[in-house]
Amino acid sequence: MAQAKDALFRAAEDGNVPELRRLLESGADLYDTDRYGQTVLMRAAYNGRLETVRFLLERDTRGKLMEAISSVCSYTALYLAAWNGHADIVRFLLDHGARLDTRPAGSETPLFIAAVANHLEVVRLLLERGMNADTPDKNGRTALRETIHYKRYEMATFLAPHCKDLDRLDYNKNTPLLLACKQNAKFELIKVLVECGADPRPPEAGNTALDMAARYSKVELCEWLVERIVWTAEELHSALRRACERDDADDIARFLLKRGADPNFPNQKGLAAMHVASMNGSQEMVELLIQSGGDVNLEGVVDGIRPLFCATKSPNQDVAALLLAHGACRTLRDKKGRSALHYTGTDRDESMIGYLIDQGVDPNVVDNVGMTLLHVTALHFEWRAVSALVNNGADLYARDARDRTPLTVCTQWEETRSLEDPTDSLKTIYWLMELGAVYEDKAENFPEIFEHTLVDCDPDDYINRSAMPLGFNVLDAGVTMDEAHQSCQPKDDVCHRHGHSQH
């Protein structure tokens, strides 16, 4: 029985009508399905066997094959023929009663799958027969959106005039027009979309077509959009900010500036083009903005961030130098009291730290809670920056608003971001004490987890020896376990060695 079924489906796939006739006359079941839930008609339609399709429908006395849906993949014969681009079979099935709307809820239409597969003749035929080009799949994606996504630009250009729902948002809040602007779509497609009525500023998308063209450095498209559409001043400012996210969009920025875009106009997060360009690290872009009236000391309206802070965060010394040369103030703070030095990033750039201090930024400047950058690096176990800061004048004994030194902050584990790996914490403690820091806190504040780390584990197991002095041991820095529990004070010779006295 299984052999007869296999032979039946093989004959349908091969288009062997005589063999099909023989098998059916010998008792094979015309309505049997394979392991994918497909019928012999589906198999023949998918493989482009027109005469086989004709023969099977003539034998279908129950009228079940035409609208049958595969149990596994939810396909019909019409869907499979469209998917593989067999326009002759699609036409034959439609002429013999195949319904355009036969599909499980949410699955793709034959037109959808044919468009994505780039079968223009099939798509044209289905549109002529009345299939809706806007019907989405279960994820809300339309045929137009998918053809653009898969770079079937000629197909999308053909489809666009047949679509009414041109502004449907996908899961990334892109409309077909925004997606086309974002990708390297053909200019002709974008023109057709706009001419067909696609909204260049969809209200819920968060971006305009001009934003996307600027962000993805499409000069010709930006020029065409500005010539074709009347943009508000704020929309021009927004496009300029998006252009500043790139390091190769100087031409677009120059064009937008000539059209009235303001390098100092902020977005909802308080950032203007001056901030974005400084953070992006494009020296040419920053120079262009300054020449066009960009304020090198522009204060972010939300958090008070300055262009110099953005440059140090990147980090980019060339941009920082450019800003300073044009009058950026070294002593400005943000609304939390942080200076440019505090913005050197989570992974502190040692050369940027040294550069800023050389340029006159105070290494011991404190934020609103009294923390110097050395406190912050200690808090977050950024041990690589400790040496750079101390060697450039950072005070090991500076105290924050809670009367804590950097070393005290470093050992208060509950205030750190993570305890997953004690390596960086041990390295930070080591370097602070190696450079002369003295642990000054009450014995009861000595963290239990630190005790377990030293008692139960070999410190050498935690240390990347290639990055640390040979023979490193936390106890070598001057702390013994008895002293840690009783007085939390280092050995006297450590203080004498580094020229510090206990405070």
Short mmCIF file of C-alpha atoms in Angstrom, two decimals:
data_model
loop_
_atom_site.label_atom_id
_atom_site.label_comp_id
_atom_site.label_asym_id
_atom_site.label_seq_id
_atom_site.Cartn_x
_atom_site.Cartn_y
_atom_site.Cartn_z
CA MET A 1 0.00 0.00 0.00
CA ALA A 2 2.81 2.41 0.92
CA GLN A 3 4.62 1.51 -2.27
CA ALA A 4 1.52 2.29 -4.33
CA LYS A 5 1.20 5.71 -2.65
CA ASP A 6 4.85 6.52 -3.24
CA ALA A 7 4.49 5.53 -6.87
CA LEU A 8 1.39 7.71 -7.21
CA PHE A 9 3.15 10.82 -5.90
CA ARG A 10 6.26 10.10 -7.94
CA ALA A 11 4.16 9.88 -11.10
CA ALA A 12 2.44 13.19 -10.25
CA GLU A 13 5.78 14.87 -9.66
CA ASP A 14 7.21 13.52 -12.93
CA GLY A 15 4.10 14.34 -14.95
CA ASN A 16 3.62 10.69 -15.92
CA VAL A 17 -0.10 10.67 -16.74
CA PRO A 18 -0.21 7.06 -18.09
CA GLU A 19 1.33 5.77 -14.88
CA LEU A 20 -1.11 7.84 -12.81
CA ARG A 21 -4.02 6.39 -14.75
CA ARG A 22 -2.74 2.85 -14.24
CA LEU A 23 -2.20 3.32 -10.51
CA LEU A 24 -5.63 4.87 -9.97
CA GLU A 25 -7.32 2.09 -11.93
CA SER A 26 -5.42 -0.38 -9.77
CA GLY A 27 -6.96 1.08 -6.62
CA ALA A 28 -4.60 3.89 -5.58
CA ASP A 29 -6.37 6.60 -3.56
CA LEU A 30 -6.65 9.89 -5.48
CA TYR A 31 -7.19 11.77 -2.20
CA ASP A 32 -4.25 10.32 -0.29
CA THR A 33 -1.65 12.70 1.16
CA ASP A 34 2.09 12.50 1.70
CA ARG A 35 3.92 13.10 4.99
CA TYR A 36 3.61 16.87 4.46
CA GLY A 37 -0.15 16.65 4.06
CA GLN A 38 0.06 17.43 0.35
CA THR A 39 -2.17 15.90 -2.32
CA VAL A 40 -1.08 14.62 -5.72
CA LEU A 41 -2.57 17.79 -7.25
CA MET A 42 -0.31 19.93 -5.06
CA ARG A 43 2.70 17.86 -6.07
CA ALA A 44 1.90 18.25 -9.76
CA ALA A 45 1.14 21.98 -9.47
CA TYR A 46 4.37 22.72 -7.62
CA ASN A 47 6.41 20.90 -10.26
CA GLY A 48 4.71 22.62 -13.19
CA ARG A 49 2.93 19.57 -14.65
CA LEU A 50 0.00 21.21 -16.43
CA GLU A 51 -1.32 18.09 -18.18
CA THR A 52 -1.10 16.16 -14.94
CA VAL A 53 -3.08 18.89 -13.16
CA ARG A 54 -5.69 18.73 -15.90
CA PHE A 55 -5.93 14.94 -15.63
CA LEU A 56 -6.22 14.94 -11.83
CA LEU A 57 -8.99 17.54 -11.79
CA GLU A 58 -10.91 15.53 -14.39
CA ARG A 59 -10.73 12.50 -12.08
CA ASP A 60 -11.72 14.53 -8.99
CA THR A 61 -15.39 13.57 -8.88
CA ARG A 62 -15.75 14.77 -5.29
CA GLY A 63 -14.37 18.25 -6.01
CA LYS A 64 -11.99 18.06 -3.05
CA LEU A 65 -8.56 18.54 -4.61
CA MET A 66 -8.86 22.15 -5.74
CA GLU A 67 -9.42 23.68 -2.27
CA ALA A 68 -7.50 21.11 -0.22
CA ILE A 69 -5.01 22.61 2.24
CA SER A 70 -1.88 20.74 3.28
CA SER A 71 -2.07 19.82 6.95
CA VAL A 72 1.57 20.62 7.68
CA CYS A 73 2.37 23.79 5.73
CA SER A 74 -1.16 25.09 5.02
CA TYR A 75 -0.62 25.31 1.26
CA THR A 76 -3.12 24.93 -1.58
CA ALA A 77 -2.35 23.81 -5.13
CA LEU A 78 -2.77 27.42 -6.29
CA TYR A 79 -0.32 28.64 -3.66
CA LEU A 80 2.33 26.09 -4.65
CA ALA A 81 1.99 26.85 -8.35
CA ALA A 82 2.34 30.58 -7.63
CA TRP A 83 5.32 29.99 -5.34
CA ASN A 84 7.24 28.18 -8.07
CA GLY A 85 6.24 30.65 -10.77
CA HIS A 86 4.05 28.39 -12.93
CA ALA A 87 1.78 31.03 -14.45
CA ASP A 88 0.14 28.54 -16.84
CA ILE A 89 -0.99 26.35 -13.96
CA VAL A 90 -2.12 29.35 -11.89
CA ARG A 91 -4.24 30.47 -14.85
CA PHE A 92 -5.65 26.96 -15.37
CA LEU A 93 -6.56 26.57 -11.69
CA LEU A 94 -8.25 29.97 -11.60
CA ASP A 95 -10.14 29.18 -14.80
CA HIS A 96 -11.41 25.97 -13.23
CA GLY A 97 -12.69 27.42 -9.99
CA ALA A 98 -9.75 27.94 -7.64
CA ARG A 99 -10.68 30.60 -5.09
CA LEU A 100 -8.37 33.49 -4.36
CA ASP A 101 -9.30 33.59 -0.67
CA THR A 102 -8.75 29.94 0.23
CA ARG A 103 -6.03 30.00 2.87
CA PRO A 104 -5.75 29.50 6.62
CA ALA A 105 -6.09 32.74 8.59
CA GLY A 106 -2.84 34.65 8.71
CA SER A 107 -0.87 32.68 6.12
CA GLU A 108 0.55 34.35 3.02
CA THR A 109 -1.59 34.74 -0.08
CA PRO A 110 -0.45 33.26 -3.41
CA LEU A 111 0.27 36.82 -4.55
CA PHE A 112 2.41 37.46 -1.46
CA ILE A 113 4.57 34.40 -1.99
CA ALA A 114 4.84 34.93 -5.75
CA ALA A 115 5.96 38.53 -5.22
CA VAL A 116 8.63 37.56 -2.70
CA ALA A 117 9.76 34.78 -5.07
CA ASN A 118 9.96 37.44 -7.81
CA HIS A 119 7.53 35.85 -10.26
CA LEU A 120 6.21 38.94 -12.04
CA GLU A 121 3.95 37.12 -14.52
CA VAL A 122 2.16 35.28 -11.72
CA VAL A 123 1.73 38.47 -9.68
CA ARG A 124 0.33 40.31 -12.68
CA LEU A 125 -2.12 37.47 -13.36
CA LEU A 126 -3.33 37.33 -9.75
CA LEU A 127 -3.85 41.10 -9.67
CA GLU A 128 -5.83 40.91 -12.91
CA ARG A 129 -8.04 38.27 -11.31
CA GLY A 130 -8.74 40.52 -8.34
CA MET A 131 -6.38 39.39 -5.56
CA ASN A 132 -5.77 42.05 -2.90
CA ALA A 133 -2.15 43.22 -2.88
CA ASP A 134 -2.44 44.60 0.68
CA THR A 135 -3.42 41.38 2.48
CA PRO A 136 -0.78 40.88 5.21
CA ASP A 137 0.64 37.69 6.63
CA LYS A 138 0.20 36.68 10.27
CA ASN A 139 3.01 39.04 11.28
CA GLY A 140 1.39 42.03 9.62
CA ARG A 141 3.85 42.16 6.72
CA THR A 142 2.56 42.96 3.24
CA ALA A 143 3.86 41.77 -0.11
CA LEU A 144 5.16 45.28 -0.81
CA ARG A 145 7.09 45.41 2.43
CA GLU A 146 8.63 41.97 1.88
CA THR A 147 9.68 42.64 -1.70
CA ILE A 148 11.54 45.74 -0.50
CA HIS A 149 13.04 43.83 2.42
CA TYR A 150 14.36 41.13 0.06
CA LYS A 151 15.54 43.76 -2.44
CA ARG A 152 13.06 42.78 -5.16
CA TYR A 153 12.93 46.40 -6.21
CA GLU A 154 11.48 45.93 -9.69
CA MET A 155 8.71 43.81 -8.20
CA ALA A 156 8.06 46.44 -5.52
CA THR A 157 7.93 49.16 -8.17
CA PHE A 158 5.33 47.13 -10.06
CA LEU A 159 3.30 46.39 -6.91
CA ALA A 160 3.19 49.90 -5.42
CA PRO A 161 0.46 51.34 -7.72
CA HIS A 162 -1.76 48.37 -6.83
CA CYS A 163 -1.45 48.94 -3.06
CA LYS A 164 -3.70 51.13 -0.95
CA ASP A 165 -2.13 50.40 2.44
CA LEU A 166 1.19 52.07 1.67
CA ASP A 167 1.90 53.22 5.22
CA ARG A 168 1.53 50.01 7.23
CA LEU A 169 4.21 49.84 9.93
CA ASP A 170 6.26 46.69 10.37
CA TYR A 171 7.66 45.46 13.70
CA ASN A 172 10.55 47.94 13.38
CA LYS A 173 8.12 50.82 12.82
CA ASN A 174 9.21 51.13 9.20
CA THR A 175 6.78 51.75 6.38
CA PRO A 176 7.66 50.46 2.90
CA LEU A 177 8.89 53.96 2.00
CA LEU A 178 11.10 54.24 5.09
CA LEU A 179 12.47 50.77 4.48
CA ALA A 180 13.26 51.64 0.86
CA CYS A 181 15.07 54.81 2.00
CA LYS A 182 16.97 52.81 4.60
CA GLN A 183 18.11 50.18 2.13
CA ASN A 184 19.96 50.77 -1.08
CA ALA A 185 16.70 50.77 -3.02
CA LYS A 186 16.51 52.05 -6.56
CA PHE A 187 15.64 55.72 -6.77
CA GLU A 188 12.79 54.90 -9.15
CA LEU A 189 11.04 52.80 -6.49
CA ILE A 190 11.12 55.62 -3.93
CA LYS A 191 9.75 58.06 -6.49
CA VAL A 192 6.91 55.67 -7.32
CA LEU A 193 6.05 55.17 -3.64
CA VAL A 194 5.87 58.92 -3.02
CA GLU A 195 3.89 59.52 -6.20
CA CYS A 196 1.46 56.76 -5.21
CA GLY A 197 0.77 58.54 -1.94
CA ALA A 198 3.14 56.99 0.59
CA ASP A 199 3.45 59.34 3.58
CA PRO A 200 7.03 60.67 3.87
CA ARG A 201 6.38 61.50 7.53
CA PRO A 202 4.29 58.62 8.96
CA PRO A 203 3.11 59.86 12.38
CA GLU A 204 3.81 56.70 14.39
CA ALA A 205 7.13 55.74 12.82
CA GLY A 206 9.35 58.18 14.70
CA ASN A 207 11.35 58.94 11.54
CA THR A 208 10.67 60.66 8.26
CA ALA A 209 11.81 59.59 4.81
CA LEU A 210 14.28 62.48 4.97
CA ASP A 211 15.66 61.15 8.27
CA MET A 212 16.28 57.76 6.69
CA ALA A 213 17.87 59.21 3.57
CA ALA A 214 20.19 61.35 5.70
CA ARG A 215 21.01 58.55 8.14
CA TYR A 216 21.98 56.20 5.31
CA SER A 217 23.90 58.84 3.34
CA LYS A 218 21.77 59.10 0.21
CA VAL A 219 22.61 62.54 -1.15
CA GLU A 220 20.55 62.39 -4.35
CA LEU A 221 17.52 61.12 -2.46
CA CYS A 222 17.82 63.86 0.18
CA GLU A 223 17.96 66.51 -2.51
CA TRP A 224 14.95 65.03 -4.32
CA LEU A 225 12.89 64.77 -1.12
CA VAL A 226 13.63 68.38 -0.16
CA GLU A 227 12.76 69.61 -3.64
CA ARG A 228 9.59 67.52 -3.82
CA ILE A 229 8.20 67.95 -0.28
CA VAL A 230 7.84 70.95 2.02
CA TRP A 231 9.60 70.09 5.28
CA THR A 232 9.29 71.96 8.55
CA ALA A 233 12.35 73.52 10.15
CA GLU A 234 12.26 70.92 12.90
CA GLU A 235 12.23 68.10 10.34
CA LEU A 236 15.30 69.59 8.66
CA HIS A 237 17.04 69.82 12.06
CA SER A 238 16.17 66.17 12.70
CA ALA A 239 17.59 65.05 9.35
CA LEU A 240 20.81 66.94 10.11
CA ARG A 241 21.15 65.09 13.41
CA ARG A 242 20.70 61.77 11.59
CA ALA A 243 23.35 62.70 9.03
CA CYS A 244 25.73 63.46 11.91
CA GLU A 245 25.47 59.85 13.05
CA ARG A 246 27.69 58.92 10.11
CA ASP A 247 31.26 59.84 9.28
CA ASP A 248 30.62 59.96 5.53
CA ALA A 249 27.59 62.24 5.27
CA ASP A 250 29.30 65.64 5.03
CA ASP A 251 27.65 66.39 1.68
CA ILE A 252 24.19 65.74 3.10
CA ALA A 253 24.91 67.86 6.18
CA ARG A 254 26.19 70.69 4.00
CA PHE A 255 23.05 70.52 1.84
CA LEU A 256 20.74 70.53 4.87
CA LEU A 257 22.61 73.39 6.52
CA LYS A 258 22.16 75.46 3.37
CA ARG A 259 18.45 74.69 3.54
CA GLY A 260 18.22 76.05 7.07
CA ALA A 261 18.97 73.11 9.37
CA ASP A 262 20.20 74.32 12.78
CA PRO A 263 23.22 72.51 14.31
CA ASN A 264 22.12 73.66 17.78
CA PHE A 265 18.48 72.53 17.71
CA PRO A 266 17.91 69.64 20.17
CA ASN A 267 15.78 66.53 19.91
CA GLN A 268 13.57 65.18 22.71
CA LYS A 269 16.64 63.75 24.45
CA GLY A 270 18.25 67.17 24.47
CA LEU A 271 20.90 66.35 21.87
CA ALA A 272 21.62 68.61 18.90
CA ALA A 273 23.66 67.91 15.78
CA MET A 274 26.72 69.34 17.57
CA HIS A 275 26.43 66.66 20.25
CA VAL A 276 25.79 63.84 17.79
CA ALA A 277 28.68 64.75 15.49
CA SER A 278 31.07 65.13 18.44
CA MET A 279 30.04 61.75 19.79
CA ASN A 280 30.30 60.10 16.39
CA GLY A 281 33.91 61.20 16.15
CA SER A 282 33.76 62.83 12.70
CA GLN A 283 36.23 65.72 12.78
CA GLU A 284 35.17 67.00 9.34
CA MET A 285 31.51 67.02 10.34
CA VAL A 286 32.20 68.91 13.57
CA GLU A 287 34.28 71.47 11.68
CA LEU A 288 31.43 71.95 9.20
CA LEU A 289 28.90 72.49 11.99
CA ILE A 290 31.14 74.98 13.79
CA GLN A 291 31.55 76.94 10.56
CA SER A 292 27.75 76.97 10.28
CA GLY A 293 27.21 78.39 13.75
CA GLY A 294 27.51 75.29 15.92
CA ASP A 295 28.05 76.13 19.60
CA VAL A 296 31.06 74.27 21.02
CA ASN A 297 29.69 74.78 24.56
CA LEU A 298 26.08 73.90 23.75
CA GLU A 299 24.30 72.56 26.83
CA GLY A 300 22.04 69.54 26.37
CA VAL A 301 18.60 70.58 27.56
CA VAL A 302 17.94 67.30 29.38
CA ASP A 303 21.15 66.39 31.20
CA GLY A 304 23.46 69.29 30.43
CA ILE A 305 25.86 67.30 28.27
CA ARG A 306 28.33 69.33 26.18
CA PRO A 307 29.96 68.56 22.80
CA LEU A 308 33.34 68.14 24.53
CA PHE A 309 31.82 65.53 26.83
CA CYS A 310 30.52 63.66 23.77
CA ALA A 311 33.96 63.70 22.15
CA THR A 312 35.63 62.32 25.28
CA LYS A 313 33.00 59.60 25.50
CA SER A 314 33.72 58.42 21.93
CA PRO A 315 36.69 58.74 22.58
CA ASN A 316 38.24 60.94 19.86
CA GLN A 317 41.14 63.22 20.75
CA ASP A 318 41.08 64.93 17.34
CA VAL A 319 37.48 66.08 17.83
CA ALA A 320 38.21 67.07 21.43
CA ALA A 321 41.20 69.10 20.25
CA LEU A 322 39.08 70.77 17.56
CA LEU A 323 36.42 71.75 20.09
CA LEU A 324 39.01 73.09 22.53
CA ALA A 325 40.69 75.04 19.74
CA HIS A 326 37.35 76.68 18.98
CA GLY A 327 36.77 77.69 22.58
CA ALA A 328 35.22 74.71 24.35
CA CYS A 329 35.33 75.42 28.09
CA ARG A 330 37.32 72.92 30.16
CA THR A 331 35.52 73.62 33.43
CA LEU A 332 31.88 73.18 32.42
CA ARG A 333 29.75 70.54 34.17
CA ASP A 334 26.55 68.72 33.33
CA LYS A 335 23.48 68.77 35.56
CA LYS A 336 24.95 66.02 37.75
CA GLY A 337 28.14 67.99 38.22
CA ARG A 338 30.20 65.76 35.92
CA SER A 339 33.06 67.21 33.90
CA ALA A 340 34.49 66.08 30.56
CA LEU A 341 36.76 63.75 32.52
CA HIS A 342 33.79 61.86 33.93
CA TYR A 343 32.64 61.11 30.36
CA THR A 344 35.68 59.13 29.30
CA GLY A 345 33.47 56.06 29.00
CA THR A 346 32.79 52.89 30.94
CA ASP A 347 36.01 51.39 29.58
CA ARG A 348 38.15 54.38 30.42
CA ASP A 349 40.50 55.47 27.65
CA GLU A 350 43.80 56.11 29.40
CA SER A 351 45.19 58.33 26.65
CA MET A 352 42.04 60.49 26.71
CA ILE A 353 42.32 60.83 30.49
CA GLY A 354 45.91 62.02 30.15
CA TYR A 355 45.03 64.34 27.28
CA LEU A 356 42.20 66.07 29.14
CA ILE A 357 44.30 66.59 32.24
CA ASP A 358 47.14 67.96 30.07
CA GLN A 359 44.61 70.38 28.59
CA GLY A 360 43.75 71.72 32.01
CA VAL A 361 40.84 69.59 33.19
CA ASP A 362 41.12 69.12 36.96
CA PRO A 363 41.75 65.40 37.75
CA ASN A 364 40.06 65.87 41.11
CA VAL A 365 36.90 67.63 39.97
CA VAL A 366 33.89 66.24 41.84
CA ASP A 367 30.32 65.64 40.75
CA ASN A 368 27.20 66.48 42.76
CA VAL A 369 27.78 63.59 45.16
CA GLY A 370 31.42 64.48 45.71
CA MET A 371 32.87 61.75 43.52
CA THR A 372 36.04 62.25 41.54
CA LEU A 373 36.69 60.10 38.48
CA LEU A 374 38.96 57.97 40.65
CA HIS A 375 35.97 57.23 42.90
CA VAL A 376 33.93 56.26 39.84
CA THR A 377 36.62 53.99 38.40
CA ALA A 378 37.02 52.32 41.78
CA LEU A 379 33.27 51.86 42.12
CA HIS A 380 33.10 50.09 38.77
CA PHE A 381 36.39 48.17 39.10
CA GLU A 382 38.01 49.95 36.13
CA TRP A 383 41.48 49.07 37.30
CA ARG A 384 43.25 50.01 34.06
CA ALA A 385 42.30 53.67 34.55
CA VAL A 386 43.50 53.83 38.17
CA SER A 387 47.18 54.16 37.29
CA ALA A 388 46.50 56.72 34.54
CA LEU A 389 44.52 58.89 36.94
CA VAL A 390 46.93 58.70 39.88
CA ASN A 391 49.94 59.33 37.65
CA ASN A 392 48.17 62.44 36.37
CA GLY A 393 47.44 63.88 39.79
CA ALA A 394 44.27 62.17 41.00
CA ASP A 395 44.03 62.22 44.80
CA LEU A 396 43.99 58.75 46.38
CA TYR A 397 42.52 60.27 49.54
CA ALA A 398 39.76 62.42 48.05
CA ARG A 399 36.51 61.89 49.94
CA ASP A 400 33.03 61.90 48.48
CA ALA A 401 29.88 63.24 50.15
CA ARG A 402 29.72 60.05 52.24
CA ASP A 403 33.31 60.52 53.45
CA ARG A 404 34.61 57.59 51.38
CA THR A 405 37.97 57.34 49.65
CA PRO A 406 38.27 55.52 46.28
CA LEU A 407 39.61 52.42 48.05
CA THR A 408 36.69 52.42 50.48
CA VAL A 409 34.27 52.71 47.58
CA CYS A 410 35.98 49.83 45.80
CA THR A 411 35.53 47.44 48.72
CA GLN A 412 31.87 48.23 49.33
CA TRP A 413 30.67 45.44 47.09
CA GLU A 414 26.98 46.06 47.50
CA GLU A 415 27.30 49.30 45.54
CA THR A 416 29.03 47.78 42.51
CA ARG A 417 27.33 46.69 39.30
CA SER A 418 28.22 43.00 39.47
CA LEU A 419 29.96 40.40 41.57
CA GLU A 420 30.12 37.75 38.86
CA ASP A 421 33.92 37.92 38.57
CA PRO A 422 36.12 39.10 41.46
CA THR A 423 39.16 39.48 39.20
CA ASP A 424 38.68 43.13 38.29
CA SER A 425 37.82 44.05 41.86
CA LEU A 426 41.01 42.47 43.17
CA LYS A 427 43.06 44.16 40.48
CA THR A 428 41.53 47.53 41.33
CA ILE A 429 42.19 47.08 45.06
CA TYR A 430 45.73 45.98 44.30
CA TRP A 431 46.55 48.97 42.11
CA LEU A 432 45.03 51.49 44.51
CA MET A 433 47.09 50.10 47.39
CA GLU A 434 50.19 49.61 45.24
CA LEU A 435 50.00 53.29 44.35
CA GLY A 436 49.74 54.23 48.01
CA ALA A 437 46.10 54.08 49.05
CA VAL A 438 45.47 53.15 52.69
CA TYR A 439 42.31 51.29 53.65
CA GLU A 440 40.54 53.47 56.23
CA ASP A 441 37.22 52.10 57.36
CA LYS A 442 35.65 50.36 60.29
CA ALA A 443 36.42 46.68 60.69
CA GLU A 444 32.75 45.74 60.60
CA ASN A 445 32.50 47.28 57.12
CA PHE A 446 35.03 44.85 55.72
CA PRO A 447 32.90 42.91 53.21
CA GLU A 448 32.28 39.26 53.92
CA ILE A 449 32.62 38.26 50.28
CA PHE A 450 36.10 39.81 50.18
CA GLU A 451 37.04 37.72 53.21
CA HIS A 452 35.85 34.54 51.51
CA THR A 453 37.71 35.45 48.36
CA LEU A 454 40.99 35.77 50.27
CA VAL A 455 40.53 32.88 52.71
CA ASP A 456 39.02 30.22 50.48
CA CYS A 457 40.70 31.01 47.17
CA ASP A 458 44.20 31.43 45.87
CA PRO A 459 44.36 35.04 44.65
CA ASP A 460 46.67 33.92 41.85
CA ASP A 461 43.74 31.95 40.42
CA TYR A 462 41.84 35.19 39.85
CA ILE A 463 44.59 37.25 38.30
CA ASN A 464 45.48 37.58 34.66
CA ARG A 465 49.19 37.27 35.29
CA SER A 466 50.12 38.72 31.89
CA ALA A 467 48.51 41.99 33.00
CA MET A 468 49.83 42.05 36.58
CA PRO A 469 53.27 42.02 38.24
CA LEU A 470 54.75 38.57 38.80
CA GLY A 471 54.02 37.06 42.19
CA PHE A 472 50.92 39.18 42.75
CA ASN A 473 49.02 38.42 45.89
CA VAL A 474 46.44 40.69 47.52
CA LEU A 475 48.26 40.25 50.80
CA ASP A 476 51.46 41.59 49.18
CA ALA A 477 49.77 44.99 49.07
CA GLY A 478 50.02 45.13 52.83
CA VAL A 479 46.81 43.69 54.22
CA THR A 480 46.87 40.56 56.37
CA MET A 481 43.66 38.76 57.27
CA ASP A 482 44.11 39.51 61.00
CA GLU A 483 44.62 43.18 60.29
CA ALA A 484 41.69 43.19 57.92
CA HIS A 485 39.36 41.88 60.62
CA GLN A 486 40.81 43.90 63.51
CA SER A 487 41.86 47.27 62.16
CA CYS A 488 41.61 47.19 58.33
CA GLN A 489 45.00 48.97 58.24
CA PRO A 490 47.91 48.09 55.94
CA LYS A 491 51.39 47.29 57.13
CA ASP A 492 53.45 50.33 58.03
CA ASP A 493 56.11 49.63 55.44
CA VAL A 494 53.58 50.15 52.67
CA CYS A 495 52.81 53.67 53.90
CA HIS A 496 56.51 54.51 54.20
CA ARG A 497 57.25 52.99 50.79
CA HIS A 498 54.79 55.31 49.05
CA GLY A 499 55.38 58.36 51.17
CA HIS A 500 51.86 58.45 52.67
CA SER A 501 50.77 58.66 56.25
CA GLN A 502 47.60 57.20 57.61
CA HIS A 503 44.76 59.74 57.85
#
